[in-house]
């Protein structure tokens, strides 16, 4: 399959007859009649492997991402994220051996969804690195079931159920999430639609900067930095590095309002794009917030070291006390969060992202 890497000007796409690129993430699926006597293999396929605790998602036979629920991390994740050109853009640590990656924040794994203060429990920072005597302060999200898997030519979908659980086993929230995977040519998308329902008691999401939909990216998508850090060496061992080598590190953030770089942190926006290149491959990774979500437009927890997160519930922190939300679900109440993640190759403009965004929220 030939991969396209072109400028995504909407006018030029139409002129080239390639408008399919930006409409490949549309929510609706067109039904076409076919005269073929047997069913053909679908472009987008999902393969569940209960033994490996994962569901692999492929587009045109190539891995796009996997829904994973290993027992050595404290929530299910999507890992890795792979561009249409086949490049992994999520940090490998701590799931895979790696070279030249930061080893901070072991709870930053792939793509995840949780929060830093749920009835006083920290779901965001939980990992196997937490000392045993401190684990009563942390919550865990447990994968419970795969409820539906569907392949398709225009889209594939995965429905799963999870429990947000306190250390004593009490289930605070039931999570029902649908992932919708789409993609053609140089633009792939993931829609995550998550419904949280309070179970045995009222649930308070106290304003906290640690949330909510997060992605930890590979080194090349970080923003250049001169701060000393700890990296993995050729054997995967932690090694202090006094001065960073920023060769090949080209990441930058830009919001829908045109705010760039680290200035996107603590600002509201309907979408933020993290763009970079790995070699000659231009990459865009965008997160989009739906207008029906609590706290819309979300605040952004966008860090230079590779944490890229949308947090609609941390308003008191991000506004320096000017706003306060402290979102609460009464026992039995539900709320739904909808987000779109865009993974693309090529030059993706603000106009292009607005086109995808408008399709997402219509």
mmCIF file of N, CA and C in Angstrom, residues 209-315:
data_model
loop_
_atom_site.group_PDB
_atom_site.id
_atom_site.type_symbol
_atom_site.label_atom_id
_atom_site.label_comp_id
_atom_site.label_asym_id
_atom_site.label_seq_id
_atom_site.Cartn_x
_atom_site.Cartn_y
_atom_site.Cartn_z
ATOM 1 N N UNK A 209 -4.818 18.890 38.805
ATOM 2 C CA UNK A 209 -4.158 19.039 37.498
ATOM 3 C C UNK A 209 -3.894 17.712 36.813
ATOM 4 N N UNK A 210 -3.957 16.603 37.544
ATOM 5 C CA UNK A 210 -3.596 15.303 36.984
ATOM 6 C C UNK A 210 -4.797 14.649 36.310
ATOM 7 N N UNK A 211 -4.944 14.875 35.028
ATOM 8 C CA UNK A 211 -6.048 14.278 34.293
ATOM 9 C C UNK A 211 -5.963 14.724 32.839
ATOM 10 N N UNK A 212 -6.828 14.248 31.986
ATOM 11 C CA UNK A 212 -7.771 13.147 32.217
ATOM 12 C C UNK A 212 -7.585 12.128 31.098
ATOM 13 N N UNK A 213 -7.555 12.646 29.846
ATOM 14 C CA UNK A 213 -7.150 11.828 28.713
ATOM 15 C C UNK A 213 -5.695 12.147 28.412
ATOM 16 N N UNK A 214 -4.805 11.175 28.583
ATOM 17 C CA UNK A 214 -3.374 11.428 28.470
ATOM 18 C C UNK A 214 -2.706 10.543 27.435
ATOM 19 N N UNK A 215 -1.652 11.093 26.830
ATOM 20 C CA UNK A 215 -0.786 10.355 25.908
ATOM 21 C C UNK A 215 0.652 10.675 26.281
ATOM 22 N N UNK A 216 1.508 9.650 26.350
ATOM 23 C CA UNK A 216 2.940 9.881 26.566
ATOM 24 C C UNK A 216 3.667 9.530 25.264
ATOM 25 N N UNK A 217 4.321 10.526 24.681
ATOM 26 C CA UNK A 217 4.868 10.368 23.336
ATOM 27 C C UNK A 217 6.357 10.023 23.370
ATOM 28 N N UNK A 218 6.828 9.547 22.233
ATOM 29 C CA UNK A 218 8.229 9.203 22.069
ATOM 30 C C UNK A 218 9.100 10.455 22.056
ATOM 31 N N UNK A 219 10.407 10.251 22.189
ATOM 32 C CA UNK A 219 11.345 11.360 22.368
ATOM 33 C C UNK A 219 11.264 12.389 21.249
ATOM 34 N N UNK A 220 11.127 11.963 20.002
ATOM 35 C CA UNK A 220 11.147 12.891 18.865
ATOM 36 C C UNK A 220 9.976 13.855 18.866
ATOM 37 N N UNK A 221 8.905 13.528 19.590
ATOM 38 C CA UNK A 221 7.751 14.420 19.667
ATOM 39 C C UNK A 221 7.799 15.330 20.892
ATOM 40 N N UNK A 222 8.814 15.175 21.727
ATOM 41 C CA UNK A 222 8.983 16.097 22.843
ATOM 42 C C UNK A 222 9.409 17.467 22.328
ATOM 43 N N UNK A 223 9.315 18.465 23.200
ATOM 44 C CA UNK A 223 9.867 19.778 22.895
ATOM 45 C C UNK A 223 11.327 19.804 23.336
ATOM 46 N N UNK A 224 12.210 20.427 22.577
ATOM 47 C CA UNK A 224 13.619 20.468 22.963
ATOM 48 C C UNK A 224 13.798 21.040 24.369
ATOM 49 N N UNK A 225 14.759 20.470 25.125
ATOM 50 C CA UNK A 225 14.974 20.894 26.511
ATOM 51 C C UNK A 225 16.444 20.712 26.873
ATOM 52 N N UNK A 226 16.940 21.562 27.787
ATOM 53 C CA UNK A 226 18.321 21.467 28.264
ATOM 54 C C UNK A 226 18.396 20.964 29.705
ATOM 55 N N UNK A 227 17.282 20.531 30.276
ATOM 56 C CA UNK A 227 17.278 20.109 31.671
ATOM 57 C C UNK A 227 17.884 18.716 31.822
ATOM 58 N N UNK A 228 18.670 18.487 32.894
ATOM 59 C CA UNK A 228 19.219 17.145 33.142
ATOM 60 C C UNK A 228 18.102 16.178 33.513
ATOM 61 N N UNK A 229 18.205 14.934 33.050
ATOM 62 C CA UNK A 229 17.166 13.937 33.294
ATOM 63 C C UNK A 229 17.811 12.561 33.419
ATOM 64 N N UNK A 230 16.946 11.556 33.614
ATOM 65 C CA UNK A 230 17.381 10.161 33.621
ATOM 66 C C UNK A 230 16.797 9.481 32.395
ATOM 67 N N UNK A 231 17.665 8.822 31.616
ATOM 68 C CA UNK A 231 17.250 8.142 30.400
ATOM 69 C C UNK A 231 17.595 6.662 30.494
ATOM 70 N N UNK A 232 17.047 5.875 29.579
ATOM 71 C CA UNK A 232 17.447 4.478 29.463
ATOM 72 C C UNK A 232 18.665 4.366 28.554
ATOM 73 N N UNK A 233 19.606 3.494 28.950
ATOM 74 C CA UNK A 233 20.777 3.262 28.120
ATOM 75 C C UNK A 233 20.498 2.129 27.139
ATOM 76 N N UNK A 234 21.534 1.646 26.448
ATOM 77 C CA UNK A 234 21.365 0.631 25.420
ATOM 78 C C UNK A 234 20.838 -0.685 25.977
ATOM 79 N N UNK A 235 21.015 -0.895 27.289
ATOM 80 C CA UNK A 235 20.511 -2.120 27.920
ATOM 81 C C UNK A 235 19.188 -1.903 28.641
ATOM 82 N N UNK A 236 18.618 -0.714 28.482
ATOM 83 C CA UNK A 236 17.354 -0.426 29.132
ATOM 84 C C UNK A 236 17.479 0.006 30.576
ATOM 85 N N UNK A 237 18.705 0.259 31.046
ATOM 86 C CA UNK A 237 18.918 0.646 32.440
ATOM 87 C C UNK A 237 18.849 2.163 32.598
ATOM 88 N N UNK A 238 18.327 2.648 33.738
ATOM 89 C CA UNK A 238 18.273 4.099 33.970
ATOM 90 C C UNK A 238 19.679 4.692 34.080
ATOM 91 N N UNK A 239 19.918 5.795 33.367
ATOM 92 C CA UNK A 239 21.222 6.452 33.355
ATOM 93 C C UNK A 239 21.035 7.957 33.447
ATOM 94 N N UNK A 240 21.637 8.616 34.447
ATOM 95 C CA UNK A 240 21.531 10.081 34.534
ATOM 96 C C UNK A 240 22.209 10.747 33.336
ATOM 97 N N UNK A 241 21.574 11.781 32.798
ATOM 98 C CA UNK A 241 22.115 12.539 31.673
ATOM 99 C C UNK A 241 22.109 14.013 32.078
ATOM 100 N N UNK A 242 23.288 14.604 32.166
ATOM 101 C CA UNK A 242 23.404 15.989 32.636
ATOM 102 C C UNK A 242 22.946 16.990 31.587
ATOM 103 N N UNK A 243 23.293 16.743 30.324
ATOM 104 C CA UNK A 243 22.937 17.657 29.237
ATOM 105 C C UNK A 243 22.235 16.855 28.153
ATOM 106 N N UNK A 244 21.034 17.244 27.784
ATOM 107 C CA UNK A 244 20.259 16.503 26.805
ATOM 108 C C UNK A 244 20.788 16.712 25.394
ATOM 109 N N UNK A 245 20.746 15.647 24.617
ATOM 110 C CA UNK A 245 20.998 15.734 23.188
ATOM 111 C C UNK A 245 19.654 15.917 22.499
ATOM 112 N N UNK A 246 19.427 17.098 21.933
ATOM 113 C CA UNK A 246 18.143 17.400 21.313
ATOM 114 C C UNK A 246 18.108 17.110 19.814
ATOM 115 N N UNK A 247 19.100 16.381 19.335
ATOM 116 C CA UNK A 247 19.105 16.036 17.919
ATOM 117 C C UNK A 247 17.882 15.175 17.589
ATOM 118 N N UNK A 248 17.119 15.589 16.612
ATOM 119 C CA UNK A 248 15.928 14.847 16.218
ATOM 120 C C UNK A 248 14.717 15.102 17.089
ATOM 121 N N UNK A 249 14.830 16.014 18.053
ATOM 122 C CA UNK A 249 13.707 16.344 18.941
ATOM 123 C C UNK A 249 13.085 17.638 18.423
ATOM 124 N N UNK A 250 11.887 17.541 17.844
ATOM 125 C CA UNK A 250 11.333 18.667 17.084
ATOM 126 C C UNK A 250 9.889 19.001 17.451
ATOM 127 N N UNK A 251 9.396 18.491 18.564
ATOM 128 C CA UNK A 251 7.980 18.649 18.861
ATOM 129 C C UNK A 251 7.576 20.080 19.166
ATOM 130 N N UNK A 252 6.314 20.396 18.871
ATOM 131 C CA UNK A 252 5.744 21.689 19.245
ATOM 132 C C UNK A 252 4.227 21.544 19.328
ATOM 133 N N UNK A 253 3.643 22.237 20.287
ATOM 134 C CA UNK A 253 2.187 22.267 20.430
ATOM 135 C C UNK A 253 1.614 23.492 19.735
ATOM 136 N N UNK A 254 0.394 23.361 19.217
ATOM 137 C CA UNK A 254 -0.350 24.521 18.757
ATOM 138 C C UNK A 254 -1.829 24.268 19.033
ATOM 139 N N UNK A 255 -2.515 25.291 19.541
ATOM 140 C CA UNK A 255 -3.935 25.147 19.871
ATOM 141 C C UNK A 255 -4.803 25.713 18.756
ATOM 142 N N UNK A 256 -6.103 25.514 18.880
ATOM 143 C CA UNK A 256 -7.054 26.034 17.896
ATOM 144 C C UNK A 256 -6.993 27.554 17.817
ATOM 145 N N UNK A 257 -6.548 28.196 18.895
ATOM 146 C CA UNK A 257 -6.432 29.656 18.920
ATOM 147 C C UNK A 257 -5.064 30.143 18.458
ATOM 148 N N UNK A 258 -4.184 29.222 18.100
ATOM 149 C CA UNK A 258 -2.860 29.608 17.636
ATOM 150 C C UNK A 258 -1.826 29.761 18.723
ATOM 151 N N UNK A 259 -2.167 29.430 19.969
ATOM 152 C CA UNK A 259 -1.180 29.447 21.050
ATOM 153 C C UNK A 259 -0.202 28.297 20.820
ATOM 154 N N UNK A 260 1.100 28.538 21.035
ATOM 155 C CA UNK A 260 2.100 27.535 20.702
ATOM 156 C C UNK A 260 2.950 27.144 21.902
ATOM 157 N N UNK A 261 3.603 26.002 21.755
ATOM 158 C CA UNK A 261 4.603 25.542 22.701
ATOM 159 C C UNK A 261 4.068 25.333 24.103
ATOM 160 N N UNK A 262 4.921 25.615 25.081
ATOM 161 C CA UNK A 262 4.545 25.400 26.478
ATOM 162 C C UNK A 262 3.468 26.366 26.943
ATOM 163 N N UNK A 263 3.196 27.414 26.182
ATOM 164 C CA UNK A 263 2.128 28.352 26.535
ATOM 165 C C UNK A 263 0.747 27.716 26.412
ATOM 166 N N UNK A 264 0.644 26.557 25.762
ATOM 167 C CA UNK A 264 -0.659 25.870 25.699
ATOM 168 C C UNK A 264 -1.049 25.299 27.052
ATOM 169 N N UNK A 265 -0.055 25.082 27.942
ATOM 170 C CA UNK A 265 -0.363 24.507 29.256
ATOM 171 C C UNK A 265 -1.264 25.463 30.035
ATOM 172 N N UNK A 266 -2.325 24.912 30.630
ATOM 173 C CA UNK A 266 -3.208 25.726 31.450
ATOM 174 C C UNK A 266 -4.119 26.651 30.679
ATOM 175 N N UNK A 267 -4.214 26.465 29.370
ATOM 176 C CA UNK A 267 -5.130 27.251 28.542
ATOM 177 C C UNK A 267 -6.287 26.361 28.092
ATOM 178 N N UNK A 268 -7.425 27.002 27.830
ATOM 179 C CA UNK A 268 -8.569 26.279 27.273
ATOM 180 C C UNK A 268 -8.486 26.260 25.743
ATOM 181 N N UNK A 269 -8.918 25.162 25.143
ATOM 182 C CA UNK A 269 -9.039 25.101 23.691
ATOM 183 C C UNK A 269 -9.815 23.847 23.321
ATOM 184 N N UNK A 270 -10.490 23.892 22.170
ATOM 185 C CA UNK A 270 -11.270 22.732 21.732
ATOM 186 C C UNK A 270 -10.380 21.633 21.166
ATOM 187 N N UNK A 271 -9.189 22.007 20.681
ATOM 188 C CA UNK A 271 -8.203 21.012 20.260
ATOM 189 C C UNK A 271 -6.797 21.575 20.395
ATOM 190 N N UNK A 272 -5.856 20.663 20.562
ATOM 191 C CA UNK A 272 -4.433 20.994 20.516
ATOM 192 C C UNK A 272 -3.748 19.943 19.655
ATOM 193 N N UNK A 273 -2.809 20.403 18.842
ATOM 194 C CA UNK A 273 -2.045 19.539 17.944
ATOM 195 C C UNK A 273 -0.590 19.519 18.390
ATOM 196 N N UNK A 274 -0.010 18.325 18.489
ATOM 197 C CA UNK A 274 1.418 18.160 18.741
ATOM 198 C C UNK A 274 2.040 17.674 17.439
ATOM 199 N N UNK A 275 2.896 18.488 16.846
ATOM 200 C CA UNK A 275 3.464 18.123 15.558
ATOM 201 C C UNK A 275 4.979 18.047 15.642
ATOM 202 N N UNK A 276 5.558 17.194 14.805
ATOM 203 C CA UNK A 276 6.995 16.996 14.791
ATOM 204 C C UNK A 276 7.352 16.253 13.519
ATOM 205 N N UNK A 277 8.595 15.820 13.442
ATOM 206 C CA UNK A 277 8.971 14.920 12.364
ATOM 207 C C UNK A 277 10.000 13.925 12.891
ATOM 208 N N UNK A 278 9.960 12.724 12.352
ATOM 209 C CA UNK A 278 10.955 11.700 12.639
ATOM 210 C C UNK A 278 11.635 11.404 11.306
ATOM 211 N N UNK A 279 12.880 11.861 11.180
ATOM 212 C CA UNK A 279 13.524 11.815 9.882
ATOM 213 C C UNK A 279 12.773 12.727 8.921
ATOM 214 N N UNK A 280 12.376 12.178 7.796
ATOM 215 C CA UNK A 280 11.629 12.961 6.817
ATOM 216 C C UNK A 280 10.118 12.809 6.980
ATOM 217 N N UNK A 281 9.695 12.023 7.955
ATOM 218 C CA UNK A 281 8.262 11.793 8.166
ATOM 219 C C UNK A 281 7.661 12.889 9.045
ATOM 220 N N UNK A 282 6.770 13.676 8.467
ATOM 221 C CA UNK A 282 6.054 14.685 9.237
ATOM 222 C C UNK A 282 4.877 14.039 9.947
ATOM 223 N N UNK A 283 4.705 14.394 11.210
ATOM 224 C CA UNK A 283 3.713 13.738 12.057
ATOM 225 C C UNK A 283 2.878 14.784 12.766
ATOM 226 N N UNK A 284 1.583 14.558 12.825
ATOM 227 C CA UNK A 284 0.666 15.379 13.621
ATOM 228 C C UNK A 284 -0.137 14.469 14.531
ATOM 229 N N UNK A 285 -0.202 14.840 15.802
ATOM 230 C CA UNK A 285 -0.980 14.109 16.801
ATOM 231 C C UNK A 285 -1.864 15.123 17.505
ATOM 232 N N UNK A 286 -3.172 15.027 17.309
ATOM 233 C CA UNK A 286 -4.100 16.004 17.886
ATOM 234 C C UNK A 286 -5.098 15.313 18.795
ATOM 235 N N UNK A 287 -5.475 16.015 19.863
ATOM 236 C CA UNK A 287 -6.560 15.588 20.747
ATOM 237 C C UNK A 287 -7.672 16.620 20.636
ATOM 238 N N UNK A 288 -8.912 16.148 20.501
ATOM 239 C CA UNK A 288 -10.065 17.029 20.336
ATOM 240 C C UNK A 288 -11.081 16.785 21.445
ATOM 241 N N UNK A 289 -11.580 17.884 22.001
ATOM 242 C CA UNK A 289 -12.564 17.853 23.087
ATOM 243 C C UNK A 289 -13.953 18.103 22.510
ATOM 244 N N UNK A 290 -14.925 17.308 22.907
ATOM 245 C CA UNK A 290 -16.289 17.454 22.380
ATOM 246 C C UNK A 290 -17.050 18.529 23.151
ATOM 247 N N UNK A 291 -17.874 19.288 22.429
ATOM 248 C CA UNK A 291 -18.594 20.406 23.043
ATOM 249 C C UNK A 291 -19.610 19.962 24.083
ATOM 250 N N UNK A 292 -19.985 18.677 24.109
ATOM 251 C CA UNK A 292 -20.934 18.184 25.099
ATOM 252 C C UNK A 292 -20.252 17.724 26.388
ATOM 253 N N UNK A 293 -18.925 17.719 26.430
ATOM 254 C CA UNK A 293 -18.214 17.250 27.615
ATOM 255 C C UNK A 293 -18.311 18.241 28.773
ATOM 256 N N UNK A 294 -18.311 17.721 29.991
ATOM 257 C CA UNK A 294 -18.173 18.573 31.171
ATOM 258 C C UNK A 294 -16.889 19.388 31.046
ATOM 259 N N UNK A 295 -16.973 20.676 31.365
ATOM 260 C CA UNK A 295 -15.789 21.521 31.392
ATOM 261 C C UNK A 295 -15.312 22.009 30.038
ATOM 262 N N UNK A 296 -16.118 21.798 28.993
ATOM 263 C CA UNK A 296 -15.716 22.246 27.656
ATOM 264 C C UNK A 296 -15.611 23.776 27.599
ATOM 265 N N UNK A 297 -14.635 24.323 26.863
ATOM 266 C CA UNK A 297 -13.487 23.628 26.274
ATOM 267 C C UNK A 297 -12.454 23.292 27.343
ATOM 268 N N UNK A 298 -11.854 22.142 27.197
ATOM 269 C CA UNK A 298 -10.960 21.618 28.215
ATOM 270 C C UNK A 298 -9.726 22.490 28.417
ATOM 271 N N UNK A 299 -9.163 22.400 29.621
ATOM 272 C CA UNK A 299 -7.812 22.895 29.855
ATOM 273 C C UNK A 299 -6.817 21.837 29.370
ATOM 274 N N UNK A 300 -5.583 22.291 29.087
ATOM 275 C CA UNK A 300 -4.570 21.387 28.551
ATOM 276 C C UNK A 300 -3.399 21.243 29.508
ATOM 277 N N UNK A 301 -3.076 19.989 29.791
ATOM 278 C CA UNK A 301 -1.945 19.614 30.638
ATOM 279 C C UNK A 301 -0.847 19.135 29.687
ATOM 280 N N UNK A 302 -0.265 20.075 28.938
ATOM 281 C CA UNK A 302 0.660 19.782 27.841
ATOM 282 C C UNK A 302 2.077 20.126 28.275
ATOM 283 N N UNK A 303 2.879 19.114 28.480
ATOM 284 C CA UNK A 303 4.235 19.287 28.989
ATOM 285 C C UNK A 303 5.271 19.054 27.893
ATOM 286 N N UNK A 304 6.408 19.716 28.029
ATOM 287 C CA UNK A 304 7.453 19.595 27.025
ATOM 288 C C UNK A 304 8.122 18.241 27.003
ATOM 289 N N UNK A 305 8.101 17.514 28.138
ATOM 290 C CA UNK A 305 8.798 16.231 28.220
ATOM 291 C C UNK A 305 8.010 15.065 27.633
ATOM 292 N N UNK A 306 6.856 15.351 27.021
ATOM 293 C CA UNK A 306 6.161 14.279 26.319
ATOM 294 C C UNK A 306 4.810 13.893 26.863
ATOM 295 N N UNK A 307 4.355 14.541 27.953
ATOM 296 C CA UNK A 307 2.983 14.307 28.428
ATOM 297 C C UNK A 307 2.048 15.258 27.693
ATOM 298 N N UNK A 308 1.035 14.687 27.070
ATOM 299 C CA UNK A 308 0.054 15.448 26.285
ATOM 300 C C UNK A 308 -1.316 15.032 26.795
ATOM 301 N N UNK A 309 -2.000 15.936 27.520
ATOM 302 C CA UNK A 309 -3.234 15.539 28.180
ATOM 303 C C UNK A 309 -4.277 16.648 28.151
ATOM 304 N N UNK A 310 -5.534 16.227 28.050
ATOM 305 C CA UNK A 310 -6.687 17.118 28.132
ATOM 306 C C UNK A 310 -7.344 16.914 29.486
ATOM 307 N N UNK A 311 -7.500 18.007 30.250
ATOM 308 C CA UNK A 311 -8.062 17.907 31.597
ATOM 309 C C UNK A 311 -9.156 18.957 31.798
ATOM 310 N N UNK A 312 -10.435 18.557 31.641
ATOM 311 C CA UNK A 312 -11.529 19.507 31.816
ATOM 312 C C UNK A 312 -11.912 19.731 33.270
ATOM 313 N N UNK A 313 -11.380 18.911 34.192
ATOM 314 C CA UNK A 313 -11.861 18.932 35.579
ATOM 315 C C UNK A 313 -10.915 19.625 36.549
ATOM 316 N N UNK A 314 -9.768 20.097 36.075
ATOM 317 C CA UNK A 314 -8.798 20.713 36.983
ATOM 318 C C UNK A 314 -8.859 22.225 36.999
ATOM 319 N N UNK A 315 -10.036 22.774 36.958
ATOM 320 C CA UNK A 315 -10.187 24.200 36.665
ATOM 321 C C UNK A 315 -9.574 25.124 37.705
#
